[in-house]
Amino acid sequence: MQTVQFAAKFDFLDEIREFVGDVARKNGFTDREVYNIQLATDEAASNIIEHAYEGVTNGLLEISCGVRNKAITIILVDHGESFDPSGVPTPDLKADLSDRKIGGLGLFLMRKLMDEVHYTAEPKKNRNTLTMIKRKG
Amino acid sequence: MEITVQEFKHCDMITVKGRVDSATAPQLAQALEAANEGGKYKLVVNMEGLEYMSSAGFRALLAAQRNCKKYNRGEVVLAGVPDRIREALELAGFTELFKTFDNNLTAVGHF
């Protein structure tokens, strides 16, 4: 596992995608898988920056990434507000243009693009952990 | 990310290159809003040179589509959508909200 700390700012999304993309590419994931891993990680990081660290200018986002047994694991740790993923409604993909909800799309994409998505909030430690796993092929 | 706007007789083409994420999506949203504020509601978003787009970009497109389709005054269509981005748009159920064209010429010809 490699771990890198990023300032929780949208400006670092490029570097965050590069970090997980490099690990995936070096471990033989296809271009399509690399793209989807980068997209899921971007959505996760964007949610943390936008919601967990809403109004916080000096938040830290710690990302760990590694491959074992043909599966890549990405762990995002933040120290902001926790949230309840089960409280995020699944977007209605059949809704008309006017009824289409704007929220919840990031989490929906993460769940679709990755094989596993787990979230743990530890309010006493002020620590939230999002773990995503994607298997090859 | 880089945005250029070209005016055609029956529509405007907004060409977006590079990467659209939460950092850059506001610029795309602004370009789309600026077109609407200028009375342009028939828009081609040319994605041929686009490398990456997250849901932040999808939301900008959705907001523009809502505004353009109001009163039947126009619509946003997508041209030259790269495979990876098309797959993500499909996953998000967005391909049903936008007409897509293989290249910008056929997209411009649609209007």
PDB file of C-alpha atoms in Angstrom:
ATOM      1  CA  MET A   1       0.000   0.000   0.000  1.00  0.00           C
ATOM      2  CA  GLN A   2       1.214   3.466  -0.890  1.00  0.00           C
ATOM      3  CA  THR A   3      -0.210   6.366   1.062  1.00  0.00           C
ATOM      4  CA  VAL A   4      -0.258  10.012   0.015  1.00  0.00           C
ATOM      5  CA  GLN A   5      -1.775  12.986   1.806  1.00  0.00           C
ATOM      6  CA  PHE A   6      -3.493  15.650  -0.246  1.00  0.00           C
ATOM      7  CA  ALA A   7      -4.913  19.018   0.684  1.00  0.00           C
ATOM      8  CA  ALA A   8      -8.689  18.590   0.429  1.00  0.00           C
ATOM      9  CA  LYS A   9      -9.110  20.924  -2.539  1.00  0.00           C
ATOM     10  CA  PHE A  10     -10.562  20.360  -5.994  1.00  0.00           C
ATOM     11  CA  ASP A  11      -7.253  21.599  -7.475  1.00  0.00           C
ATOM     12  CA  PHE A  12      -5.627  18.334  -6.381  1.00  0.00           C
ATOM     13  CA  LEU A  13      -8.099  16.035  -8.153  1.00  0.00           C
ATOM     14  CA  ASP A  14      -5.699  15.776 -11.113  1.00  0.00           C
ATOM     15  CA  GLU A  15      -2.923  14.507  -8.834  1.00  0.00           C
ATOM     16  CA  ILE A  16      -5.299  12.182  -7.002  1.00  0.00           C
ATOM     17  CA  ARG A  17      -6.383  10.589 -10.296  1.00  0.00           C
ATOM     18  CA  GLU A  18      -2.739  10.292 -11.381  1.00  0.00           C
ATOM     19  CA  PHE A  19      -1.793   8.584  -8.117  1.00  0.00           C
ATOM     20  CA  VAL A  20      -4.408   5.805  -8.294  1.00  0.00           C
ATOM     21  CA  GLY A  21      -4.122   5.585 -12.091  1.00  0.00           C
ATOM     22  CA  ASP A  22      -0.351   4.946 -11.911  1.00  0.00           C
ATOM     23  CA  VAL A  23      -0.792   2.149  -9.371  1.00  0.00           C
ATOM     24  CA  ALA A  24      -3.565   0.534 -11.441  1.00  0.00           C
ATOM     25  CA  ARG A  25      -1.660   0.864 -14.739  1.00  0.00           C
ATOM     26  CA  LYS A  26       1.598  -0.551 -13.324  1.00  0.00           C
ATOM     27  CA  ASN A  27      -0.333  -3.531 -12.009  1.00  0.00           C
ATOM     28  CA  GLY A  28      -1.799  -4.447 -15.373  1.00  0.00           C
ATOM     29  CA  PHE A  29      -5.305  -3.008 -15.225  1.00  0.00           C
ATOM     30  CA  THR A  30      -6.665  -2.188 -18.703  1.00  0.00           C
ATOM     31  CA  ASP A  31      -7.062   1.416 -19.897  1.00  0.00           C
ATOM     32  CA  ARG A  32     -10.813   1.103 -19.409  1.00  0.00           C
ATOM     33  CA  GLU A  33     -10.367  -0.180 -15.840  1.00  0.00           C
ATOM     34  CA  VAL A  34      -7.816   2.547 -15.081  1.00  0.00           C
ATOM     35  CA  TYR A  35     -10.259   5.218 -16.280  1.00  0.00           C
ATOM     36  CA  ASN A  36     -13.085   3.829 -14.178  1.00  0.00           C
ATOM     37  CA  ILE A  37     -10.871   3.510 -11.084  1.00  0.00           C
ATOM     38  CA  GLN A  38      -9.804   7.134 -11.555  1.00  0.00           C
ATOM     39  CA  LEU A  39     -13.415   8.239 -12.012  1.00  0.00           C
ATOM     40  CA  ALA A  40     -14.622   6.417  -8.882  1.00  0.00           C
ATOM     41  CA  THR A  41     -11.753   7.869  -6.837  1.00  0.00           C
ATOM     42  CA  ASP A  42     -12.423  11.374  -8.175  1.00  0.00           C
ATOM     43  CA  GLU A  43     -16.117  11.065  -7.249  1.00  0.00           C
ATOM     44  CA  ALA A  44     -15.180   9.865  -3.736  1.00  0.00           C
ATOM     45  CA  ALA A  45     -12.610  12.630  -3.223  1.00  0.00           C
ATOM     46  CA  SER A  46     -14.943  15.287  -4.661  1.00  0.00           C
ATOM     47  CA  ASN A  47     -17.700  14.238  -2.245  1.00  0.00           C
ATOM     48  CA  ILE A  48     -15.308  14.450   0.706  1.00  0.00           C
ATOM     49  CA  ILE A  49     -14.008  17.885  -0.328  1.00  0.00           C
ATOM     50  CA  GLU A  50     -17.503  19.220  -1.053  1.00  0.00           C
ATOM     51  CA  HIS A  51     -19.457  17.705   1.836  1.00  0.00           C
ATOM     52  CA  ALA A  52     -17.205  16.330   4.611  1.00  0.00           C
ATOM     53  CA  TYR A  53     -15.021  19.451   4.448  1.00  0.00           C
ATOM     54  CA  GLU A  54     -17.738  21.936   3.580  1.00  0.00           C
ATOM     55  CA  GLY A  55     -16.545  25.333   4.812  1.00  0.00           C
ATOM     56  CA  VAL A  56     -13.158  23.898   5.844  1.00  0.00           C
ATOM     57  CA  THR A  57     -10.147  25.356   4.051  1.00  0.00           C
ATOM     58  CA  ASN A  58      -7.329  23.279   5.541  1.00  0.00           C
ATOM     59  CA  GLY A  59      -8.772  19.760   5.408  1.00  0.00           C
ATOM     60  CA  LEU A  60      -6.566  16.766   4.709  1.00  0.00           C
ATOM     61  CA  LEU A  61      -7.408  13.798   2.545  1.00  0.00           C
ATOM     62  CA  GLU A  62      -5.262  10.697   2.950  1.00  0.00           C
ATOM     63  CA  ILE A  63      -5.394   8.205   0.117  1.00  0.00           C
ATOM     64  CA  SER A  64      -3.901   4.712   0.209  1.00  0.00           C
ATOM     65  CA  CYS A  65      -3.758   2.512  -2.828  1.00  0.00           C
ATOM     66  CA  GLY A  66      -2.404  -0.982  -3.468  1.00  0.00           C
ATOM     67  CA  VAL A  67      -2.945  -4.161  -5.464  1.00  0.00           C
ATOM     68  CA  ARG A  68      -3.161  -7.681  -4.039  1.00  0.00           C
ATOM     69  CA  ASN A  69      -4.630 -10.845  -5.521  1.00  0.00           C
ATOM     70  CA  LYS A  70      -5.630  -9.056  -8.753  1.00  0.00           C
ATOM     71  CA  ALA A  71      -7.691  -6.510  -6.865  1.00  0.00           C
ATOM     72  CA  ILE A  72      -6.958  -2.848  -6.314  1.00  0.00           C
ATOM     73  CA  THR A  73      -7.934  -1.349  -2.981  1.00  0.00           C
ATOM     74  CA  ILE A  74      -8.296   2.402  -2.544  1.00  0.00           C
ATOM     75  CA  ILE A  75      -8.822   3.835   0.924  1.00  0.00           C
ATOM     76  CA  LEU A  76      -9.767   7.483   1.465  1.00  0.00           C
ATOM     77  CA  VAL A  77      -9.545   8.839   5.010  1.00  0.00           C
ATOM     78  CA  ASP A  78     -10.861  12.233   6.047  1.00  0.00           C
ATOM     79  CA  HIS A  79     -11.399  14.074   9.312  1.00  0.00           C
ATOM     80  CA  GLY A  80     -14.480  16.042   8.351  1.00  0.00           C
ATOM     81  CA  GLU A  81     -18.228  15.584   8.797  1.00  0.00           C
ATOM     82  CA  SER A  82     -19.374  12.000   8.406  1.00  0.00           C
ATOM     83  CA  PHE A  83     -22.401  11.022   6.377  1.00  0.00           C
ATOM     84  CA  ASP A  84     -24.803   8.124   6.118  1.00  0.00           C
ATOM     85  CA  PRO A  85     -24.452   6.540   2.669  1.00  0.00           C
ATOM     86  CA  SER A  86     -27.709   4.643   3.154  1.00  0.00           C
ATOM     87  CA  GLY A  87     -29.435   8.035   3.424  1.00  0.00           C
ATOM     88  CA  VAL A  88     -28.312   9.013  -0.068  1.00  0.00           C
ATOM     89  CA  PRO A  89     -31.151   8.207  -2.461  1.00  0.00           C
ATOM     90  CA  THR A  90     -30.357   6.249  -5.603  1.00  0.00           C
ATOM     91  CA  PRO A  91     -30.830   8.581  -8.555  1.00  0.00           C
ATOM     92  CA  ASP A  92     -33.858   7.770 -10.686  1.00  0.00           C
ATOM     93  CA  LEU A  93     -32.208   7.149 -14.040  1.00  0.00           C
ATOM     94  CA  LYS A  94     -35.560   7.040 -15.801  1.00  0.00           C
ATOM     95  CA  ALA A  95     -36.718  10.402 -14.506  1.00  0.00           C
ATOM     96  CA  ASP A  96     -37.530  13.105 -17.034  1.00  0.00           C
ATOM     97  CA  LEU A  97     -35.141  15.957 -17.559  1.00  0.00           C
ATOM     98  CA  SER A  98     -37.110  18.225 -15.246  1.00  0.00           C
ATOM     99  CA  ASP A  99     -37.306  15.652 -12.443  1.00  0.00           C
ATOM    100  CA  ARG A 100     -33.705  14.541 -12.620  1.00  0.00           C
ATOM    101  CA  LYS A 101     -32.019  15.056  -9.266  1.00  0.00           C
ATOM    102  CA  ILE A 102     -28.557  16.540  -9.201  1.00  0.00           C
ATOM    103  CA  GLY A 103     -27.301  14.846  -6.025  1.00  0.00           C
ATOM    104  CA  GLY A 104     -26.267  11.286  -5.302  1.00  0.00           C
ATOM    105  CA  LEU A 105     -24.712  10.762  -8.708  1.00  0.00           C
ATOM    106  CA  GLY A 106     -21.140  10.460  -7.419  1.00  0.00           C
ATOM    107  CA  LEU A 107     -21.943   7.726  -4.923  1.00  0.00           C
ATOM    108  CA  PHE A 108     -24.053   5.939  -7.516  1.00  0.00           C
ATOM    109  CA  LEU A 109     -21.145   5.942 -10.007  1.00  0.00           C
ATOM    110  CA  MET A 110     -18.697   4.698  -7.340  1.00  0.00           C
ATOM    111  CA  ARG A 111     -20.960   1.748  -6.577  1.00  0.00           C
ATOM    112  CA  LYS A 112     -21.422   0.964 -10.272  1.00  0.00           C
ATOM    113  CA  LEU A 113     -17.761   1.295 -11.226  1.00  0.00           C
ATOM    114  CA  MET A 114     -16.209  -0.578  -8.291  1.00  0.00           C
ATOM    115  CA  ASP A 115     -16.877  -4.106  -7.025  1.00  0.00           C
ATOM    116  CA  GLU A 116     -17.076  -3.047  -3.380  1.00  0.00           C
ATOM    117  CA  VAL A 117     -17.623   0.267  -1.593  1.00  0.00           C
ATOM    118  CA  HIS A 118     -17.521   0.435   2.214  1.00  0.00           C
ATOM    119  CA  TYR A 119     -17.828   3.443   4.470  1.00  0.00           C
ATOM    120  CA  THR A 120     -16.993   3.660   8.156  1.00  0.00           C
ATOM    121  CA  ALA A 121     -17.544   6.733  10.314  1.00  0.00           C
ATOM    122  CA  GLU A 122     -15.706   6.929  13.639  1.00  0.00           C
ATOM    123  CA  PRO A 123     -17.012  10.168  15.147  1.00  0.00           C
ATOM    124  CA  LYS A 124     -15.055   9.743  18.400  1.00  0.00           C
ATOM    125  CA  LYS A 125     -11.801   9.603  16.440  1.00  0.00           C
ATOM    126  CA  ASN A 126     -13.076  12.240  14.017  1.00  0.00           C
ATOM    127  CA  ARG A 127     -12.196   9.869  11.211  1.00  0.00           C
ATOM    128  CA  ASN A 128     -14.150   8.617   8.183  1.00  0.00           C
ATOM    129  CA  THR A 129     -12.879   5.805   5.997  1.00  0.00           C
ATOM    130  CA  LEU A 130     -14.110   4.989   2.513  1.00  0.00           C
ATOM    131  CA  THR A 131     -12.776   1.754   1.025  1.00  0.00           C
ATOM    132  CA  MET A 132     -13.256   0.780  -2.609  1.00  0.00           C
ATOM    133  CA  ILE A 133     -12.161  -2.465  -4.261  1.00  0.00           C
ATOM    134  CA  LYS A 134     -12.019  -3.307  -7.954  1.00  0.00           C
ATOM    135  CA  ARG A 135     -10.997  -6.726  -9.260  1.00  0.00           C
ATOM    136  CA  LYS A 136      -9.272  -7.211 -12.618  1.00  0.00           C
ATOM    137  CA  GLY A 137     -11.215  -8.387 -15.661  1.00  0.00           C
TER     138      GLY A 137
ATOM    139  CA  MET B   1      -9.432  22.177 -19.634  1.00  0.00           C
ATOM    140  CA  GLU B   2      -9.869  24.485 -22.606  1.00  0.00           C
ATOM    141  CA  ILE B   3     -13.129  25.867 -23.989  1.00  0.00           C
ATOM    142  CA  THR B   4     -13.721  27.542 -27.338  1.00  0.00           C
ATOM    143  CA  VAL B   5     -17.012  28.808 -28.724  1.00  0.00           C
ATOM    144  CA  GLN B   6     -17.880  28.976 -32.425  1.00  0.00           C
ATOM    145  CA  GLU B   7     -21.031  30.501 -33.815  1.00  0.00           C
ATOM    146  CA  PHE B   8     -22.831  28.814 -36.696  1.00  0.00           C
ATOM    147  CA  LYS B   9     -25.920  29.985 -38.520  1.00  0.00           C
ATOM    148  CA  HIS B  10     -28.337  27.744 -36.617  1.00  0.00           C
ATOM    149  CA  CYS B  11     -26.407  26.841 -33.486  1.00  0.00           C
ATOM    150  CA  ASP B  12     -23.307  27.492 -31.383  1.00  0.00           C
ATOM    151  CA  MET B  13     -20.593  24.915 -30.846  1.00  0.00           C
ATOM    152  CA  ILE B  14     -18.820  24.748 -27.515  1.00  0.00           C
ATOM    153  CA  THR B  15     -15.636  22.726 -27.845  1.00  0.00           C
ATOM    154  CA  VAL B  16     -14.266  21.404 -24.577  1.00  0.00           C
ATOM    155  CA  LYS B  17     -10.827  19.805 -24.415  1.00  0.00           C
ATOM    156  CA  GLY B  18      -8.813  18.213 -21.645  1.00  0.00           C
ATOM    157  CA  ARG B  19     -10.341  17.194 -18.329  1.00  0.00           C
ATOM    158  CA  VAL B  20     -13.579  18.274 -16.679  1.00  0.00           C
ATOM    159  CA  ASP B  21     -13.772  17.604 -12.939  1.00  0.00           C
ATOM    160  CA  SER B  22     -15.029  19.472  -9.859  1.00  0.00           C
ATOM    161  CA  ALA B  23     -12.206  21.994 -10.292  1.00  0.00           C
ATOM    162  CA  THR B  24     -12.911  22.815 -13.935  1.00  0.00           C
ATOM    163  CA  ALA B  25     -16.650  22.078 -14.338  1.00  0.00           C
ATOM    164  CA  PRO B  26     -17.618  25.604 -13.181  1.00  0.00           C
ATOM    165  CA  GLN B  27     -15.853  27.008 -16.290  1.00  0.00           C
ATOM    166  CA  LEU B  28     -17.883  24.693 -18.529  1.00  0.00           C
ATOM    167  CA  ALA B  29     -21.068  25.683 -16.695  1.00  0.00           C
ATOM    168  CA  GLN B  30     -20.144  29.335 -17.195  1.00  0.00           C
ATOM    169  CA  ALA B  31     -19.572  28.914 -20.929  1.00  0.00           C
ATOM    170  CA  LEU B  32     -22.961  27.211 -21.288  1.00  0.00           C
ATOM    171  CA  GLU B  33     -24.686  29.887 -19.194  1.00  0.00           C
ATOM    172  CA  ALA B  34     -22.993  32.648 -21.191  1.00  0.00           C
ATOM    173  CA  ALA B  35     -24.393  31.151 -24.400  1.00  0.00           C
ATOM    174  CA  ASN B  36     -27.886  31.095 -22.881  1.00  0.00           C
ATOM    175  CA  GLU B  37     -27.533  34.655 -21.638  1.00  0.00           C
ATOM    176  CA  GLY B  38     -26.646  35.641 -25.194  1.00  0.00           C
ATOM    177  CA  GLY B  39     -29.921  34.110 -26.351  1.00  0.00           C
ATOM    178  CA  LYS B  40     -28.305  30.941 -27.717  1.00  0.00           C
ATOM    179  CA  TYR B  41     -30.185  27.782 -26.826  1.00  0.00           C
ATOM    180  CA  LYS B  42     -29.188  25.457 -29.669  1.00  0.00           C
ATOM    181  CA  LEU B  43     -25.829  24.170 -28.550  1.00  0.00           C
ATOM    182  CA  VAL B  44     -23.425  21.500 -29.726  1.00  0.00           C
ATOM    183  CA  VAL B  45     -20.941  20.402 -27.084  1.00  0.00           C
ATOM    184  CA  ASN B  46     -17.973  19.060 -29.045  1.00  0.00           C
ATOM    185  CA  MET B  47     -16.181  16.465 -26.902  1.00  0.00           C
ATOM    186  CA  GLU B  48     -13.754  15.097 -29.488  1.00  0.00           C
ATOM    187  CA  GLY B  49     -10.749  16.403 -27.567  1.00  0.00           C
ATOM    188  CA  LEU B  50     -12.097  15.581 -24.131  1.00  0.00           C
ATOM    189  CA  GLU B  51     -10.004  13.171 -22.055  1.00  0.00           C
ATOM    190  CA  TYR B  52     -12.042  12.956 -18.902  1.00  0.00           C
ATOM    191  CA  MET B  53     -15.333  14.047 -17.379  1.00  0.00           C
ATOM    192  CA  SER B  54     -16.643  13.386 -13.877  1.00  0.00           C
ATOM    193  CA  SER B  55     -20.206  13.795 -12.625  1.00  0.00           C
ATOM    194  CA  ALA B  56     -19.414  17.469 -11.970  1.00  0.00           C
ATOM    195  CA  GLY B  57     -19.327  17.893 -15.752  1.00  0.00           C
ATOM    196  CA  PHE B  58     -22.489  15.813 -16.169  1.00  0.00           C
ATOM    197  CA  ARG B  59     -24.289  18.184 -13.801  1.00  0.00           C
ATOM    198  CA  ALA B  60     -23.184  21.213 -15.830  1.00  0.00           C
ATOM    199  CA  LEU B  61     -24.565  19.572 -18.980  1.00  0.00           C
ATOM    200  CA  LEU B  62     -27.829  18.693 -17.230  1.00  0.00           C
ATOM    201  CA  ALA B  63     -28.367  22.253 -15.998  1.00  0.00           C
ATOM    202  CA  ALA B  64     -27.736  23.575 -19.518  1.00  0.00           C
ATOM    203  CA  GLN B  65     -30.083  21.032 -21.093  1.00  0.00           C
ATOM    204  CA  ARG B  66     -32.865  22.081 -18.713  1.00  0.00           C
ATOM    205  CA  ASN B  67     -32.396  25.718 -19.535  1.00  0.00           C
ATOM    206  CA  CYS B  68     -32.097  25.204 -23.300  1.00  0.00           C
ATOM    207  CA  LYS B  69     -35.152  22.964 -23.603  1.00  0.00           C
ATOM    208  CA  LYS B  70     -37.363  25.385 -21.687  1.00  0.00           C
ATOM    209  CA  TYR B  71     -40.180  26.744 -23.930  1.00  0.00           C
ATOM    210  CA  ASN B  72     -38.930  24.428 -26.691  1.00  0.00           C
ATOM    211  CA  ARG B  73     -36.371  27.053 -27.574  1.00  0.00           C
ATOM    212  CA  GLY B  74     -33.521  24.652 -28.202  1.00  0.00           C
ATOM    213  CA  GLU B  75     -31.429  21.807 -26.846  1.00  0.00           C
ATOM    214  CA  VAL B  76     -27.916  20.684 -26.041  1.00  0.00           C
ATOM    215  CA  VAL B  77     -26.528  17.875 -28.208  1.00  0.00           C
ATOM    216  CA  LEU B  78     -23.221  16.067 -27.728  1.00  0.00           C
ATOM    217  CA  ALA B  79     -20.703  15.361 -30.488  1.00  0.00           C
ATOM    218  CA  GLY B  80     -17.714  13.024 -30.665  1.00  0.00           C
ATOM    219  CA  VAL B  81     -18.111  11.624 -27.174  1.00  0.00           C
ATOM    220  CA  PRO B  82     -15.068   9.434 -26.396  1.00  0.00           C
ATOM    221  CA  ASP B  83     -15.855   5.817 -25.425  1.00  0.00           C
ATOM    222  CA  ARG B  84     -14.903   6.019 -21.741  1.00  0.00           C
ATOM    223  CA  ILE B  85     -16.950   9.177 -21.232  1.00  0.00           C
ATOM    224  CA  ARG B  86     -19.891   7.715 -23.145  1.00  0.00           C
ATOM    225  CA  GLU B  87     -19.850   4.646 -20.876  1.00  0.00           C
ATOM    226  CA  ALA B  88     -19.937   6.812 -17.752  1.00  0.00           C
ATOM    227  CA  LEU B  89     -22.762   8.930 -19.208  1.00  0.00           C
ATOM    228  CA  GLU B  90     -24.683   5.733 -19.938  1.00  0.00           C
ATOM    229  CA  LEU B  91     -24.140   4.440 -16.391  1.00  0.00           C
ATOM    230  CA  ALA B  92     -25.510   7.728 -15.078  1.00  0.00           C
ATOM    231  CA  GLY B  93     -28.532   7.450 -17.376  1.00  0.00           C
ATOM    232  CA  PHE B  94     -27.540  10.633 -19.188  1.00  0.00           C
ATOM    233  CA  THR B  95     -27.438   9.321 -22.739  1.00  0.00           C
ATOM    234  CA  GLU B  96     -31.239   9.369 -22.807  1.00  0.00           C
ATOM    235  CA  LEU B  97     -31.249  13.071 -22.009  1.00  0.00           C
ATOM    236  CA  PHE B  98     -28.974  14.114 -24.881  1.00  0.00           C
ATOM    237  CA  LYS B  99     -28.854  13.363 -28.571  1.00  0.00           C
ATOM    238  CA  THR B 100     -25.342  12.280 -29.454  1.00  0.00           C
ATOM    239  CA  PHE B 101     -23.580  12.522 -32.804  1.00  0.00           C
ATOM    240  CA  ASP B 102     -20.414  10.814 -34.010  1.00  0.00           C
ATOM    241  CA  ASN B 103     -18.836  14.078 -35.104  1.00  0.00           C
ATOM    242  CA  ASN B 104     -19.405  17.791 -34.859  1.00  0.00           C
ATOM    243  CA  LEU B 105     -20.469  18.248 -38.497  1.00  0.00           C
ATOM    244  CA  THR B 106     -23.479  15.961 -38.178  1.00  0.00           C
ATOM    245  CA  ALA B 107     -24.281  17.570 -34.839  1.00  0.00           C
ATOM    246  CA  VAL B 108     -24.247  21.062 -36.339  1.00  0.00           C
ATOM    247  CA  GLY B 109     -26.329  19.754 -39.249  1.00  0.00           C
ATOM    248  CA  HIS B 110     -28.969  18.568 -36.800  1.00  0.00           C
ATOM    249  CA  PHE B 111     -30.102  22.146 -36.172  1.00  0.00           C
TER     250      PHE B 111
END
